[in-house]
Short mmCIF file of C-alpha atoms (C1' of nucleotides) in Angstrom, two decimals:
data_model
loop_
_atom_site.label_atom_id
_atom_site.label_comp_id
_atom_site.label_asym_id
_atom_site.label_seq_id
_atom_site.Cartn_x
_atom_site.Cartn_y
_atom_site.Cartn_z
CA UNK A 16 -11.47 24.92 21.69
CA UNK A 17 -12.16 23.38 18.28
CA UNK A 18 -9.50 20.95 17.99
CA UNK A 19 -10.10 19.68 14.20
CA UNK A 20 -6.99 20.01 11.32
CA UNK A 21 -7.01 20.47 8.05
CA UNK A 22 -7.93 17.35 5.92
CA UNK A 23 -5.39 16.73 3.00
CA UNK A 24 -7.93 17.93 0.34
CA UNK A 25 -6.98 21.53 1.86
CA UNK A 26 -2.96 20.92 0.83
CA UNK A 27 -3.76 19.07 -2.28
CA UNK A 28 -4.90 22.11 -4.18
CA UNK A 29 -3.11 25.20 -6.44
CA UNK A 30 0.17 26.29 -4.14
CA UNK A 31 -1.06 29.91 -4.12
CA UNK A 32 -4.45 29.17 -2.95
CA UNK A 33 -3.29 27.14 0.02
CA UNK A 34 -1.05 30.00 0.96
CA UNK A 35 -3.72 32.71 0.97
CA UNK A 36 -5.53 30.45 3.05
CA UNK A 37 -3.70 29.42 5.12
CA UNK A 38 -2.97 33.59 6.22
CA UNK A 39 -4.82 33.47 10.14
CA UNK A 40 -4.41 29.65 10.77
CA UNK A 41 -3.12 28.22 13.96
CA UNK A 42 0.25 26.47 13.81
CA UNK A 43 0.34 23.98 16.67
CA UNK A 44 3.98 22.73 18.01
CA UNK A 45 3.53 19.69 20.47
CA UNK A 46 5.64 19.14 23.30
CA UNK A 47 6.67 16.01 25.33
CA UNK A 48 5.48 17.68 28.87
CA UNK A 49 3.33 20.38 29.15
CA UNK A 50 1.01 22.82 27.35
CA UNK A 51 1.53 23.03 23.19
CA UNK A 52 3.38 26.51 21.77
CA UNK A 53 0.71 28.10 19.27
CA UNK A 54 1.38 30.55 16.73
CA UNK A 55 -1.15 32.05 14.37
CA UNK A 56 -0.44 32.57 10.84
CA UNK A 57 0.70 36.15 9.33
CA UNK A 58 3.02 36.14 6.52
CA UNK A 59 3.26 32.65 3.56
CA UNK A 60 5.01 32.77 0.57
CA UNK A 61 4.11 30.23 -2.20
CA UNK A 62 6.65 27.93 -3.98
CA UNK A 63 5.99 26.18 -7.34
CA UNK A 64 8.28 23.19 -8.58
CA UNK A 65 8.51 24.94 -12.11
CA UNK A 66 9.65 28.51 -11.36
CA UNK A 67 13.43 28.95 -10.40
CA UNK A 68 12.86 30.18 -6.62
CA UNK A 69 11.55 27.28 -5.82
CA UNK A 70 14.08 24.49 -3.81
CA UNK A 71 12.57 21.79 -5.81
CA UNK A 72 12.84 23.35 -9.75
CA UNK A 73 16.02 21.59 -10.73
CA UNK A 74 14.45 18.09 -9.06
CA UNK A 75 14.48 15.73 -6.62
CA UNK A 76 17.77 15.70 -3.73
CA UNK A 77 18.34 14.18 -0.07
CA UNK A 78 17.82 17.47 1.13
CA UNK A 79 14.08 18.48 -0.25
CA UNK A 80 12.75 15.08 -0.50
CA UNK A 81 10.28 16.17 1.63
CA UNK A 82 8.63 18.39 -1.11
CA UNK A 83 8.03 15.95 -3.60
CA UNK A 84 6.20 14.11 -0.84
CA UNK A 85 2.23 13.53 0.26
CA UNK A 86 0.84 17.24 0.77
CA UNK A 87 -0.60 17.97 4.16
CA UNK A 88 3.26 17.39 5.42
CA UNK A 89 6.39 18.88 6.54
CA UNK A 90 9.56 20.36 4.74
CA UNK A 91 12.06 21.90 6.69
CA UNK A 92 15.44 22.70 5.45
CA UNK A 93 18.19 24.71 6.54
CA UNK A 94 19.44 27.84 5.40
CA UNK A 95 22.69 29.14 5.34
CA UNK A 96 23.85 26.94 7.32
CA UNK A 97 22.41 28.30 10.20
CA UNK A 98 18.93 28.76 10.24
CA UNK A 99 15.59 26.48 9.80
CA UNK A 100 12.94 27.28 7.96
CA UNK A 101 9.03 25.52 7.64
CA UNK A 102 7.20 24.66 4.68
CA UNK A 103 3.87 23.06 3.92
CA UNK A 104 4.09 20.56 1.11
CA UNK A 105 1.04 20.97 -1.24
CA UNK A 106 -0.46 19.34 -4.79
CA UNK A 107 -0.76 15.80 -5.76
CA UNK A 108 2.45 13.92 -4.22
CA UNK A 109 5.58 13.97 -6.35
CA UNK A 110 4.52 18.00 -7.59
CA UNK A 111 7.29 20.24 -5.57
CA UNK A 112 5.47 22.30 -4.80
CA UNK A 113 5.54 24.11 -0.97
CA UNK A 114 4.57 27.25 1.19
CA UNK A 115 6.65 28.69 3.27
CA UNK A 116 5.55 30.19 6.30
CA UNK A 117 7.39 33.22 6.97
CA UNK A 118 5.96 34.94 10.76
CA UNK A 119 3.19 34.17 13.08
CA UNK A 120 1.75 35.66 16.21
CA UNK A 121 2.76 33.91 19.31
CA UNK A 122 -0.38 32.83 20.99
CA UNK A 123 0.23 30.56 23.55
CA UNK A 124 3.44 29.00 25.14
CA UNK A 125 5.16 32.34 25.15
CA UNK A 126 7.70 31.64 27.72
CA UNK A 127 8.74 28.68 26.36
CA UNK A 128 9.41 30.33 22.90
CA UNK A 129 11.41 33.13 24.79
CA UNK A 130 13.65 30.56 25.72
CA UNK A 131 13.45 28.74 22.67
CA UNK A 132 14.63 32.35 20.79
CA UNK A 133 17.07 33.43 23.17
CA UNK A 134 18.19 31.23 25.37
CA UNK A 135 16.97 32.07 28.73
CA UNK A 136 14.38 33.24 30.66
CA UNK A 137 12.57 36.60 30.25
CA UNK A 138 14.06 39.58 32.89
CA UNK A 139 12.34 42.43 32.95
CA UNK A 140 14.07 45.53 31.90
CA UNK A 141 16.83 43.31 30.60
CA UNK A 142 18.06 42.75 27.05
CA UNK A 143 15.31 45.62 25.89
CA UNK A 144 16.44 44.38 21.99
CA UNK A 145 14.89 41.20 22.71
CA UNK A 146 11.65 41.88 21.55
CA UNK A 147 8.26 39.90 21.59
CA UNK A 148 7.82 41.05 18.25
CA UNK A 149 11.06 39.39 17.11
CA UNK A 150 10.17 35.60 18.49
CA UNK A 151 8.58 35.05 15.49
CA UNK A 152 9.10 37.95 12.66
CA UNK A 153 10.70 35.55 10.17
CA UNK A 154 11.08 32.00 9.31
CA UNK A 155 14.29 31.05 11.09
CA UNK A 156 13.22 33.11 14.22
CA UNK A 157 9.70 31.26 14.33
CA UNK A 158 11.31 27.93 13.38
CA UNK A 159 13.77 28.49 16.84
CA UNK A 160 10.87 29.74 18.66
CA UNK A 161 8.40 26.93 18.03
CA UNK A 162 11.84 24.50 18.14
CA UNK A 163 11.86 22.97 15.26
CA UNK A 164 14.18 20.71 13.40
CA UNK A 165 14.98 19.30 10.45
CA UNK A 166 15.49 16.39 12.19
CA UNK A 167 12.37 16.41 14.23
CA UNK A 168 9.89 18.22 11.75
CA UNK A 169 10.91 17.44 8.22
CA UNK A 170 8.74 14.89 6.46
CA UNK A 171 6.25 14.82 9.57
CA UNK A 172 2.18 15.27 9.17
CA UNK A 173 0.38 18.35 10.12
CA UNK A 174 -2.62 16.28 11.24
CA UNK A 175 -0.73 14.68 13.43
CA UNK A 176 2.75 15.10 13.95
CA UNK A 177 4.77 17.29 16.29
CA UNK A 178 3.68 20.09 14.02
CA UNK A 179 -0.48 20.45 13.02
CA UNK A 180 -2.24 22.97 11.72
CA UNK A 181 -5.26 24.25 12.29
CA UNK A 182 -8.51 26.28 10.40
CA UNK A 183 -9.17 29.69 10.96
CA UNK A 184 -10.50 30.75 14.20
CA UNK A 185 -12.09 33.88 12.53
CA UNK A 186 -11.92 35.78 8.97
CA UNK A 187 -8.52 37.34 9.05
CA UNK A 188 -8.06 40.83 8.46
CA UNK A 189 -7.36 42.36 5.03
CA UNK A 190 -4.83 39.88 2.78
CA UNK A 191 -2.24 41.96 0.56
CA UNK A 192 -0.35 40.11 -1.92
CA UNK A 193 3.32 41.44 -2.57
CA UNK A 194 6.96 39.90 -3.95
CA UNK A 195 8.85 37.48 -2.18
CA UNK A 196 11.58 38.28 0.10
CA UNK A 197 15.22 37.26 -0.16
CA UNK A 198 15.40 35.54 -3.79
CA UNK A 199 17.45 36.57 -7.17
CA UNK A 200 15.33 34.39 -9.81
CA UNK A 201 11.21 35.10 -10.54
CA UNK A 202 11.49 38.08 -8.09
CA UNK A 203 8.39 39.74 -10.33
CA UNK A 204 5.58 36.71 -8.99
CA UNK A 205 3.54 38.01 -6.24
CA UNK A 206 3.55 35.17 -4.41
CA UNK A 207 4.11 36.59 -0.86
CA UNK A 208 0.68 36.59 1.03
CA UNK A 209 0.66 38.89 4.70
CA UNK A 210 -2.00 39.79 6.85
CA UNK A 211 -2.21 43.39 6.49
CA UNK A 212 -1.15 45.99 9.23
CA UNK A 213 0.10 42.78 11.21
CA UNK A 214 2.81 43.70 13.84
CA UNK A 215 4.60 40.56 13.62
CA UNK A 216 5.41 40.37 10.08
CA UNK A 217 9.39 39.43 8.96
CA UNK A 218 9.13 42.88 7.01
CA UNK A 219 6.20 45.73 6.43
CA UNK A 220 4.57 45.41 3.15
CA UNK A 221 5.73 48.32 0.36
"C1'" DA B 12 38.19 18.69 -6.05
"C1'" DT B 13 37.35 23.33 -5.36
"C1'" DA B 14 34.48 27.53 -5.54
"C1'" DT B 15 30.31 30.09 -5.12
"C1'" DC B 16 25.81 31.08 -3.59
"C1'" DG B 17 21.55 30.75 -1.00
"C1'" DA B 18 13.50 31.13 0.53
"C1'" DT B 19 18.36 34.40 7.07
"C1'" DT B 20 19.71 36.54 11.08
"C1'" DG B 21 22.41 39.16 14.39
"C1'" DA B 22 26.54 41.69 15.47
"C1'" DC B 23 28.94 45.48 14.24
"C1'" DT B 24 30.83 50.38 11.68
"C1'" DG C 6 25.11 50.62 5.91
"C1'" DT C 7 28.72 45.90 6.12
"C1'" DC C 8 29.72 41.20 7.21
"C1'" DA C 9 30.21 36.48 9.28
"C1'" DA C 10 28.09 32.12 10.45
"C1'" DT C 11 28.36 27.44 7.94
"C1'" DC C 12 25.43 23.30 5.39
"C1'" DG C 13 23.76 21.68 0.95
"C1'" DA C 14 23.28 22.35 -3.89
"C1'" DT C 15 25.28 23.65 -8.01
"C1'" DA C 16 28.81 25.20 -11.30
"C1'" DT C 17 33.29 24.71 -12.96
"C1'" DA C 18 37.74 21.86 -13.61
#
DNA sequence: ATATCGATTGACT
DNA sequence: GTCAATCGATATA
């Protein structure tokens, strides 16, 4: 297995360019003991400092810090109170500008994401709305699944940190380009990047 | 100081 | 379809 990351000449580029690209990557979660949970990239949506969706357009706070950091690193906030969410700082340091990565396909430590998502152990026939499909459809179900924390995660380096990323295995499949999900300001940018036909995106394209 | 909303999700009618 | 959970940022006073 090809174990190499991505440099930080492949974050410190154009926001929407590093989330097209990064569309069939491997996301890499490290563990203390045992085996690491792998996800592969299927769903990014791009965030630039000077459009209005973006966390970091009215400036600097304790709370995205992280964003106006070195690229090649970590944001993770949380949302609504509840929920995590994992971002990919990219540009020159001090830009704001991020991608969020919004689904992936589990591909290895599935068991230990079950529990991650849910709580306890897989039963068969039991719980039939806890799906494999929903570990990771979305980026507070993939944040819980992979388990990761502001606290943990945020600020950290994805070429060597608890979270890395990885190239492209193989040419993904057909990349569609629609709107982003779940904002009220810039709504028209098509700045939402999926892998098309992919089962384990947060939401079919249309 | 108090109110409102958000890059979401799951439980419920 | 509605709505609550509940932290951080922002708007208003």
């Amino acid at each position: 297995m090809d174990r190499s990351t991505h440099s930080t000449s492949f974050y410190n580029r154009d926001v929407c360019t590093v989330a097209e690209e990064l569309i069939g990557c491997l996301m890499v979660r490290a563990r203390a003991d045992g085996p690491p949970l792998i996800g592969r990239i299927v769903e990014t949506e791009a965030y630039r400092h000077d459009e209005p969706a973006s966390h970091s357009f009215n400036g600097q706070t304790a709370r995205n810090r992280a964003m106006f950091g070195p690229p090649g690193h970590a944001y993770v906030y949380l949302i609504y109170g509840v929920h995590s969410c994992f971002n990919v700082v990219c540009g020159p340091q001090g830009t704001g500008d991020a991608v969020l990565i919004r689904a992936v396909e589990p591909r290895a430590g599935l068991p230990e994401m079950w529990v991650n998502r849910y709580g306890t152990p897989w039963v068969p026939g039991e719980r039939p709305d806890r799906q494999v499909r929903l570990l990771t459809a979305g980026p507070g179900r993939l944040a819980s699944a992979l388990a990761i924390t502001r606290e943990e995660v945020d600020g950290t380096s994805l070429e060597s940190g608890p979270v890395v990323l990885m190239p492209r295995e193989a040419e993904p499949g057909e990349i569609v380009q629609t709107t982003r999900i779940g904002i009220s300001r810039a709504v028209e940018l098509k700045w939402r990047f999926v892998e098309a036909g992919s089962p384990f995106l947060s939401r079919a394209v249309g």
